[in-house]
Rosetta silent file (secondary structure, phi, psi, omega in degrees, C-alpha in Angstrom):
SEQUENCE: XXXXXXXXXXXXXXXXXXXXXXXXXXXXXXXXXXXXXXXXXXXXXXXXXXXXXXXXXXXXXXXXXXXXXXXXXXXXXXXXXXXXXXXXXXXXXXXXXXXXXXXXXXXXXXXXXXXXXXXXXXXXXXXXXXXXXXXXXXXXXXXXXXXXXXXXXXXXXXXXXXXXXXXXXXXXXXXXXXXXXXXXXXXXXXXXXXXXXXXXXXXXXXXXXXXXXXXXXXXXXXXXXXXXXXXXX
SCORE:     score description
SCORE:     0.000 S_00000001
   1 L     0.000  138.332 -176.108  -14.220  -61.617  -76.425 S_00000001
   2 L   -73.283  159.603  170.378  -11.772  -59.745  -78.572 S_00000001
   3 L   -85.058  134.959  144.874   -7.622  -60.053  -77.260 S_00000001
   4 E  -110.090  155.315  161.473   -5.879  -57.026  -77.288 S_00000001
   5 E  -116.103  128.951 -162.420   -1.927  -56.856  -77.269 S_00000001
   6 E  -115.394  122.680 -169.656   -0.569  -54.450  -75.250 S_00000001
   7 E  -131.054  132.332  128.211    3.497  -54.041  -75.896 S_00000001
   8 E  -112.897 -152.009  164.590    5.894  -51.867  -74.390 S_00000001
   9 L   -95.900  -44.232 -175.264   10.034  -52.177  -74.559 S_00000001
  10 L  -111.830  165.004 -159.983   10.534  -51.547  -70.936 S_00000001
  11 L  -106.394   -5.523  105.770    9.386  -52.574  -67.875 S_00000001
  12 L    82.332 -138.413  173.980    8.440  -48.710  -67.712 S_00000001
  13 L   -73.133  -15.216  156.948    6.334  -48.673  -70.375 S_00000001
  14 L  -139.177   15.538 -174.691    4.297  -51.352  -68.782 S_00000001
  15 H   -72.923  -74.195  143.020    4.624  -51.697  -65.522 S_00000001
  16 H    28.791  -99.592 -177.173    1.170  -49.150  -64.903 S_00000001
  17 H   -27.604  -71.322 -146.507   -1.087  -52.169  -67.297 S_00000001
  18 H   -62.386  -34.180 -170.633    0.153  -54.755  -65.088 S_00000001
  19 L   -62.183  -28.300  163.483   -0.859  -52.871  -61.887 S_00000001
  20 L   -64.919  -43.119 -176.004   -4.436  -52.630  -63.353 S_00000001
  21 L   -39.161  151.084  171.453   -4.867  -56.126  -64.336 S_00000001
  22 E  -151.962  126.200  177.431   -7.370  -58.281  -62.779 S_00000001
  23 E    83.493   72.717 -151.776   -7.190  -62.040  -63.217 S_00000001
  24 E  -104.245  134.158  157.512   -3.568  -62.106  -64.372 S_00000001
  25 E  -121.683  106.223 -151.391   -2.109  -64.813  -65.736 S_00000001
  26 E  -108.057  157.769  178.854    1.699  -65.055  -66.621 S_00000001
  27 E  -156.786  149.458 -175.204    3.076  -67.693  -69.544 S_00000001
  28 L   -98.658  170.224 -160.566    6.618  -68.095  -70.751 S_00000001
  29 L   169.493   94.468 -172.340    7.204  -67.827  -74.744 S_00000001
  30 L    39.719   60.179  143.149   10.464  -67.408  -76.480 S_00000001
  31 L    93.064  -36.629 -134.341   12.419  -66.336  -73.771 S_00000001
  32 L  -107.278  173.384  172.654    9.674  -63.429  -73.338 S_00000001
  33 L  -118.616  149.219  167.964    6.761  -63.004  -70.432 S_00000001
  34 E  -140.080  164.474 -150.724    3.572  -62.381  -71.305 S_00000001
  35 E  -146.414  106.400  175.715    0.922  -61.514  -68.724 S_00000001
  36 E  -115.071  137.384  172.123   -3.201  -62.227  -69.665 S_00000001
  37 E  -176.051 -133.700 -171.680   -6.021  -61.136  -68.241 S_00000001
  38 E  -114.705  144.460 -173.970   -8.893  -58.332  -67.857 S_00000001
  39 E  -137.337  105.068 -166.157   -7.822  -54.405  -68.342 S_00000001
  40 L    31.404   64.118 -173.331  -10.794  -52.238  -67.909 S_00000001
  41 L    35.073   40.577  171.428  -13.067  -54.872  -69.019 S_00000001
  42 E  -106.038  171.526  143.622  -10.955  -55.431  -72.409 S_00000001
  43 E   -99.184  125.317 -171.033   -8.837  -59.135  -72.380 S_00000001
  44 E  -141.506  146.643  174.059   -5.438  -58.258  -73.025 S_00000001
  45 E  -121.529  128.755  176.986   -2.290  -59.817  -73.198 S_00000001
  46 E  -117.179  121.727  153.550    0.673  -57.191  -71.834 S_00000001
  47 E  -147.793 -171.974 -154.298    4.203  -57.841  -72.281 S_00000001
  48 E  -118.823  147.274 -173.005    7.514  -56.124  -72.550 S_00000001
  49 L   -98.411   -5.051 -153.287    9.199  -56.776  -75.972 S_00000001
  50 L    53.810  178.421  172.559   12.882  -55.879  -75.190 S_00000001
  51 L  -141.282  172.413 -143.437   14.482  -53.740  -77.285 S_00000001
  52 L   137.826  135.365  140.572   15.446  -54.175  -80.572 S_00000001
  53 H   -20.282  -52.773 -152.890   13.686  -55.016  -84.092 S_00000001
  54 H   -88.248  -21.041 -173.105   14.076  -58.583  -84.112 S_00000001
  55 H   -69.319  -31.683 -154.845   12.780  -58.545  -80.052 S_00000001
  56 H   -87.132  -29.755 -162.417    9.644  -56.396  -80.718 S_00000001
  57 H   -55.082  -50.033 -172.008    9.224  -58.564  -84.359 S_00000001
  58 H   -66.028  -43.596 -170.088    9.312  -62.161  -82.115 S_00000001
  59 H   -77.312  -28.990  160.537    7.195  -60.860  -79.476 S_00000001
  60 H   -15.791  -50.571  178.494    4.733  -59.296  -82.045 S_00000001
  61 H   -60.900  -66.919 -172.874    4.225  -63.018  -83.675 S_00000001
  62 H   -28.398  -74.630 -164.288    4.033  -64.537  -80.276 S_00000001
  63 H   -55.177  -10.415  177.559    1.329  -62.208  -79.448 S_00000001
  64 H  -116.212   -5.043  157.611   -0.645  -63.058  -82.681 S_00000001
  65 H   -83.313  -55.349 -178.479    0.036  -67.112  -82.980 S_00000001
  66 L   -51.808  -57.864 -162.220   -0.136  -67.949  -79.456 S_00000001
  67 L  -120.270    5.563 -178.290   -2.597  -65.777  -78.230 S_00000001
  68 L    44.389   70.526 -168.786   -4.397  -64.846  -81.300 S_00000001
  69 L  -100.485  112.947  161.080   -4.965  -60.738  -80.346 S_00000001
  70 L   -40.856   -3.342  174.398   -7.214  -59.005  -82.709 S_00000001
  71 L   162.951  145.846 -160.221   -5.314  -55.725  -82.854 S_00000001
  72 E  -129.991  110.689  146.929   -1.477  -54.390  -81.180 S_00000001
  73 E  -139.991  143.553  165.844   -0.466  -50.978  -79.667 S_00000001
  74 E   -75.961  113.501  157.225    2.876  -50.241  -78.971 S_00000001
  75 E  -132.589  142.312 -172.252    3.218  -48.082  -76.191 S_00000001
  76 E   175.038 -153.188 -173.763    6.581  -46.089  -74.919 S_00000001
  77 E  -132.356  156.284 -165.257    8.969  -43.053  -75.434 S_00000001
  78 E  -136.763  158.036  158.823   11.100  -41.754  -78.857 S_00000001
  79 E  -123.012  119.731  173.508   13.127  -39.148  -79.171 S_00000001
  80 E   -51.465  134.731  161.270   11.724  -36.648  -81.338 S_00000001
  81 L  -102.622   -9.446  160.474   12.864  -35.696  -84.927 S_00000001
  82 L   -65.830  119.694  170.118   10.019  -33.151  -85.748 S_00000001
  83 L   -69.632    2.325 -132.058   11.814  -30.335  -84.970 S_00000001
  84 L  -122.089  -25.275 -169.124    8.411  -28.376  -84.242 S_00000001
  85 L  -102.934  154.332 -169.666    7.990  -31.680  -80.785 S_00000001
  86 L  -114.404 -155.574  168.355    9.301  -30.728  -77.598 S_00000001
  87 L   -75.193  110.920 -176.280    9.777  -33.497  -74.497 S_00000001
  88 L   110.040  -18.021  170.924    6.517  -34.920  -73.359 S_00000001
  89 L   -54.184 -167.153 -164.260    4.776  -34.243  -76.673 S_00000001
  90 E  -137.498  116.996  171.677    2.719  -37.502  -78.279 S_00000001
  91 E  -111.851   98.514  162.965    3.402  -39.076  -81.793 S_00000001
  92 E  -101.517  150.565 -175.903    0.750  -41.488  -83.083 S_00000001
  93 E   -60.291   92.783 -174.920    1.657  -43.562  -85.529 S_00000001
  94 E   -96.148   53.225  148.181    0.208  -42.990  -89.282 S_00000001
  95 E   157.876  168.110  165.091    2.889  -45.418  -90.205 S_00000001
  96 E  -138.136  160.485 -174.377    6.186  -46.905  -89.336 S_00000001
  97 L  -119.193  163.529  102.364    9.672  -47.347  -91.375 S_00000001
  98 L   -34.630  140.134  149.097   12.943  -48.911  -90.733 S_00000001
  99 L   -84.433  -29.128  174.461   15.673  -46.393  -91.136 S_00000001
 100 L   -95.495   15.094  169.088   18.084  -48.239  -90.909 S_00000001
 101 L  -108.621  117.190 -156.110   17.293  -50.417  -93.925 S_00000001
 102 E  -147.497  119.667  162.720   19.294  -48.987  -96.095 S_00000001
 103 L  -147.598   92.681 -176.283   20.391  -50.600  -99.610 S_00000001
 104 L  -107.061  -21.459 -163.855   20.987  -47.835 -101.234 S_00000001
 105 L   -74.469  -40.430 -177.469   24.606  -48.946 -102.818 S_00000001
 106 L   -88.517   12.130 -171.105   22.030  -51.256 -105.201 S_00000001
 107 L   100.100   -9.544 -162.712   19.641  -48.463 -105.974 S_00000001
 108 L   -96.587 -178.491 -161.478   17.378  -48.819 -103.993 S_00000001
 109 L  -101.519 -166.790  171.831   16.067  -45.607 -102.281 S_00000001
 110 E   -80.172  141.757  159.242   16.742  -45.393  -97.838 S_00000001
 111 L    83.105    4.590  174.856   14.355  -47.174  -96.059 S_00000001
 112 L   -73.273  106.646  161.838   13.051  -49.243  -99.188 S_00000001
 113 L   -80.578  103.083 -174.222   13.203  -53.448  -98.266 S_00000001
 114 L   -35.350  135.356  148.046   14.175  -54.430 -101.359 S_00000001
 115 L    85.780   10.896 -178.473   11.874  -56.895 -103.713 S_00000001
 116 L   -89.961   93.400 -173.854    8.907  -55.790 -100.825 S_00000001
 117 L   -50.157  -33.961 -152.170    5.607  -53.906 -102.006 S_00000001
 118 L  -134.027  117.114  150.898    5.117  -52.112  -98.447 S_00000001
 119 L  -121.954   15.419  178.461    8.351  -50.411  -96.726 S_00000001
 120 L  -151.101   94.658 -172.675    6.277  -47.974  -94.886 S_00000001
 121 E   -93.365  122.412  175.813    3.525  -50.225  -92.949 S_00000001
 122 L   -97.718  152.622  176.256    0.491  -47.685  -92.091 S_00000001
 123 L   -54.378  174.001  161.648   -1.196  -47.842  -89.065 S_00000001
 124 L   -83.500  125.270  172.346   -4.971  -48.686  -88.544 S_00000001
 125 H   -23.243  -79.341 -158.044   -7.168  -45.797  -88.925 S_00000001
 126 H   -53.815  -45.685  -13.415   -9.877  -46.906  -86.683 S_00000001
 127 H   134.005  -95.410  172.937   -6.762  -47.282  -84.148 S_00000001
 128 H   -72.093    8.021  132.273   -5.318  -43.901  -84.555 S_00000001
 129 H   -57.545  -49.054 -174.669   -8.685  -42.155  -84.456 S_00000001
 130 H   -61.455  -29.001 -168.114   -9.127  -43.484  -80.680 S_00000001
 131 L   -67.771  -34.397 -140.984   -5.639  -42.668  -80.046 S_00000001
 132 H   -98.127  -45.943  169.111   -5.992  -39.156  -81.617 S_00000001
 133 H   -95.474   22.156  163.921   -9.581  -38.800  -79.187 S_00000001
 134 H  -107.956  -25.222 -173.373   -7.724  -40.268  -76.233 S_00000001
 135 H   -84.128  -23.244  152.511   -4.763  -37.434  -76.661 S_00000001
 136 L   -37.391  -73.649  168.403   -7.377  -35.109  -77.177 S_00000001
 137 L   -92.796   38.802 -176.279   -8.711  -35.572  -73.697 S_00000001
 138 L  -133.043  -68.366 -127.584   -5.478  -36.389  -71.627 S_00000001
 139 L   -94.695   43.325  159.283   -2.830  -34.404  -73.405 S_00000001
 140 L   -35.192  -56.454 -164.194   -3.751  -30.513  -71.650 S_00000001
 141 L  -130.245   34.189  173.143    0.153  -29.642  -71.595 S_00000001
 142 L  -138.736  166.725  141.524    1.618  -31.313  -74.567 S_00000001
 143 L   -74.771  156.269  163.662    0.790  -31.689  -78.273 S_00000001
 144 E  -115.364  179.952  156.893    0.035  -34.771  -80.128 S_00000001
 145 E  -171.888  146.115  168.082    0.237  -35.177  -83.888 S_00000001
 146 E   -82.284  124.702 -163.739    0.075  -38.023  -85.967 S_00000001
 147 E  -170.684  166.392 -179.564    3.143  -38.964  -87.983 S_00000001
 148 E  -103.615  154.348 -166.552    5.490  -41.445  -89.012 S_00000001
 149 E  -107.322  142.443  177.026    7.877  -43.001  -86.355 S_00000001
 150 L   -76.817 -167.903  160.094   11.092  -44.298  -87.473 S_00000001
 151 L  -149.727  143.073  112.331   12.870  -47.481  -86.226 S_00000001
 152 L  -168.050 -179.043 -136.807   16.209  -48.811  -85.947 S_00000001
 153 L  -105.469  100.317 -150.393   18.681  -50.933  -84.167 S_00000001
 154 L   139.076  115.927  175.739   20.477  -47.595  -83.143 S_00000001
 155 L   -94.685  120.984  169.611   19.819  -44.916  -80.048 S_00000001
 156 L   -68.013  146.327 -176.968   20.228  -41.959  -82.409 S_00000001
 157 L  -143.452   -2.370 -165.292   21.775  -39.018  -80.849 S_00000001
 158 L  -115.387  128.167 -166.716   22.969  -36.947  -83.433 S_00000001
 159 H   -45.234  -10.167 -150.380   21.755  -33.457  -84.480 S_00000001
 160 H  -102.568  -57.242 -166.910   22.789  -34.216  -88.313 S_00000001
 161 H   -51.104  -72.343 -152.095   21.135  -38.062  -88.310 S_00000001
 162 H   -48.010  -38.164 -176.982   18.006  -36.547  -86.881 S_00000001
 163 H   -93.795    3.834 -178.535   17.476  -33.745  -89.627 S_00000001
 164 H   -96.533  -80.377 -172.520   18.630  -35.695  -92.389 S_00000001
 165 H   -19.422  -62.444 -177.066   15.949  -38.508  -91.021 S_00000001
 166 H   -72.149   -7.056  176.647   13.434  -36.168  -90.599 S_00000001
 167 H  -105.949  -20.340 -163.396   14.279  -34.081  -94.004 S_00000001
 168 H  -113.770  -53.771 -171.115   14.527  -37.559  -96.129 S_00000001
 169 L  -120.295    1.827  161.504   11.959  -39.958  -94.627 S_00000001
 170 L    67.738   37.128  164.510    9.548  -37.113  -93.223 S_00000001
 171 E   -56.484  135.593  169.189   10.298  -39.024  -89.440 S_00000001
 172 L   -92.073  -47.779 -176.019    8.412  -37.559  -86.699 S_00000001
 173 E  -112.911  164.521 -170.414   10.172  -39.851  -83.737 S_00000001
 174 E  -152.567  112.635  175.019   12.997  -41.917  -84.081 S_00000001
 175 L  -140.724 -177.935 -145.766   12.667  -45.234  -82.021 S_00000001
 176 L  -104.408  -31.546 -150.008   14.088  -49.063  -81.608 S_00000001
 177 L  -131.258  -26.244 -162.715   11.035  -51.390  -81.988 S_00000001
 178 H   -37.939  -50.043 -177.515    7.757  -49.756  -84.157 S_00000001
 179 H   -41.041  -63.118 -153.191    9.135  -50.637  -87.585 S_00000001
 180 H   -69.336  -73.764 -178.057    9.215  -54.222  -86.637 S_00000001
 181 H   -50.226  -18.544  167.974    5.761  -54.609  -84.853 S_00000001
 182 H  -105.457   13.859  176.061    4.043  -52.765  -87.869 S_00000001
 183 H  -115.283    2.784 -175.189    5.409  -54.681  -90.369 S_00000001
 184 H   -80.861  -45.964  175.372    5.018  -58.165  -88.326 S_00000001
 185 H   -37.555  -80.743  164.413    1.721  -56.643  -87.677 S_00000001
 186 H   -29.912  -58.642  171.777    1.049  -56.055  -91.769 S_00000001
 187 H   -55.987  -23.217  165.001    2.284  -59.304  -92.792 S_00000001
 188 L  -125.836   65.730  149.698   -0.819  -61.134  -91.050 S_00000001
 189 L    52.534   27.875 -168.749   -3.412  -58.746  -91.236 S_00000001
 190 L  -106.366  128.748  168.415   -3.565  -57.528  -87.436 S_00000001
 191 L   -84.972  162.886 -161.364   -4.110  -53.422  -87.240 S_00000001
 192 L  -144.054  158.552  158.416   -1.581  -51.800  -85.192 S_00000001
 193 L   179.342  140.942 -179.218   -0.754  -48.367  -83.704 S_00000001
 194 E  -117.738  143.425 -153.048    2.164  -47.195  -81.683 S_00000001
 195 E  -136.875  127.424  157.472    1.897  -44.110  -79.095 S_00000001
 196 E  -152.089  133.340  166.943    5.280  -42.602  -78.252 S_00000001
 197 E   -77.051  119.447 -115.323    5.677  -40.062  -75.636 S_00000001
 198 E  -142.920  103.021 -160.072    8.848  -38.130  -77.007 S_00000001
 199 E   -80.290  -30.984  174.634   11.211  -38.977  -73.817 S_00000001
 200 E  -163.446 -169.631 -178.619   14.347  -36.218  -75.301 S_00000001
 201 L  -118.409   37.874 -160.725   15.022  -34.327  -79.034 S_00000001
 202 L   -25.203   90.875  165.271   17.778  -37.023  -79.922 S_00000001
 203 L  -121.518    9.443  178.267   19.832  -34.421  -80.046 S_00000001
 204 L   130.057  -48.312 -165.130   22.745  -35.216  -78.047 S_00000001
 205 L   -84.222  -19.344  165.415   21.700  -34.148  -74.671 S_00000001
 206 H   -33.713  -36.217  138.870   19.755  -37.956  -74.372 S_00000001
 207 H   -15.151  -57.978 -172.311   22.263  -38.804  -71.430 S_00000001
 208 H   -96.299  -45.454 -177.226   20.599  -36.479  -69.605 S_00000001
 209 H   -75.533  -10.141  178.077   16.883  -36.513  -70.595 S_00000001
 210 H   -94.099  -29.628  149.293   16.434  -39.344  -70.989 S_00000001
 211 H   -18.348  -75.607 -158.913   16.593  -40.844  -66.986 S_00000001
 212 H   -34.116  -39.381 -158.234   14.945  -37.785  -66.297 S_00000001
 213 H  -130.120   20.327 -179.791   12.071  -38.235  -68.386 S_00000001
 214 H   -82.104  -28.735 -178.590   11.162  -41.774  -69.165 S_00000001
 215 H   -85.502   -0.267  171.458    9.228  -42.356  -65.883 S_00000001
 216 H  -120.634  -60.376 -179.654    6.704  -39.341  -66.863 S_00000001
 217 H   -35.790  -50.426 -156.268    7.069  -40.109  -70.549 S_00000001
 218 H   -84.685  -43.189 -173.720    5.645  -43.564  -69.845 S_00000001
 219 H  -112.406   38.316  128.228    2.550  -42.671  -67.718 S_00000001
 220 H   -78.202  -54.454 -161.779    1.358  -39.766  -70.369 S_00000001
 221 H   -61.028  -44.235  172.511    1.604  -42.924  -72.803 S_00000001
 222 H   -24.722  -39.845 -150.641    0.047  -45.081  -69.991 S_00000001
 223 H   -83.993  -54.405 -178.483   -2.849  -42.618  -69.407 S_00000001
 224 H   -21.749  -64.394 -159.833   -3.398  -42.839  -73.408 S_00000001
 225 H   -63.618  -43.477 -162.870   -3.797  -46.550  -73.774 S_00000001
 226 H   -73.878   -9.922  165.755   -6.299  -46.489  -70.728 S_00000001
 227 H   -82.087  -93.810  156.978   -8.442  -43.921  -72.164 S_00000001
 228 H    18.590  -86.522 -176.228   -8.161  -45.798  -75.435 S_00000001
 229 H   -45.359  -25.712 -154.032   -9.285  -49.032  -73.992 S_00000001
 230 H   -93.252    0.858  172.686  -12.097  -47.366  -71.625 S_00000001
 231 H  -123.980   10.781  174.581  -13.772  -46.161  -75.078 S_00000001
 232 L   -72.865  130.244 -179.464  -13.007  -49.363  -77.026 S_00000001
 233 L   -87.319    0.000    0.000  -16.264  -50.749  -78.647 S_00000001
């Protein structure tokens, strides 16, 4: 039976999955938990990556040495950088970037990893078609759109970062962990896709929206992956 890996950053973002599970098993792993079993008659391994690059990159590995999973989505909340998404819209991933990898002082352009072929790891098609026909039938009183989500070890907050990001690297969302899970993803040949529920408009005001609106944010994304799964062939 194929493995799926089911990742959010917070306990959230996956606290839902675990409540579904049926024949759960928890195992320790670098520090991290991971929790296997049956999820609407998929096998899945769910666990929460922390948050951070190098946390989502280690559990990312985990999940494809350890447990060998046949395909990774990232699910959780961004703060939008499309000026055009409001709070509760849906960003699937048709790629992800670092943002913060920046060697630009040598020439290189933002967001390039030097001496790399691939600084912008795209998602799997097949992967953001279901996602694209699970927001289709969940997503009544938000938009989705497919676009690329930033990353970096930084909660952005500032109107100027956000429009430069989004005017420079064409960001739709600007989040902590994607980057890292699609290029951990990329280097061994696992498809990927990340779902973020757009949690504030890091735009300043994230103080306040973001309490407010992570616990909603999170079960829109929730509803996603389970529609997702309940039409996986």
């Amino acid at each position: 039976m194929t493995t799926l890996g089911l990742l959010g950053a917070m306990d959230e973002e996956i606290a839902l999955l675990l409540a579904d599970m049926e024949s759960k098993e928890t195992l320790l792993h670098s520090g991290i938990t991971f929790t296997k079993g049956i999820l609407y008659g998929k096998e899945v391994v769910v666990c929460k990556s922390g948050v951070g690059k190098v946390n989502a990159a280690v559990t990312t590995q985990v999940l494809i040495d350890r447990f060998e999973v046949s395909a990774i989505l990232f699910t959780g909340v961004a703060g939008a950088a499309d000026p055009e998404l409001n709070i509760g819209d849906i960003v699937i991933s048709s790629s992800c970037q670092q943002h913060d990898m920046d060697v630009t002082a040598l020439g290189f352009p933002k967001g390039v990893i030097p001496f790399q072929e691939v600084s912008d790891f795209p998602a799997d098609r097949t992967l953001v078609k279901l996602a694209e026909a699970a927001c289709g039938r969940i997503c009544k009183d938000h938009k989705f759109i497919v676009g690329r989500v930033l990353s970096g070890d930084q909660f952005v907050a500032d109107h100027a970062v956000v429009k430069s990001l989004n005017d420079t690297l064409g960001g739709a969302c600007v989040e902590m962990e994607g980057a890292a899970v699609a290029q951990v993803s990329h280097l061994n040949n696992v498809p990927y896709v990340v779902l973020r529920s757009m949690s504030d408009k890091a735009d300043g005001t994230a103080n306040v929206n973001f309490a407010e609106f992570t616990v909603e944010a999170s079960r829109r994304s929730y509803e996603i992956l389970r529609d997702i799964l309940e039409h996986w062939n």
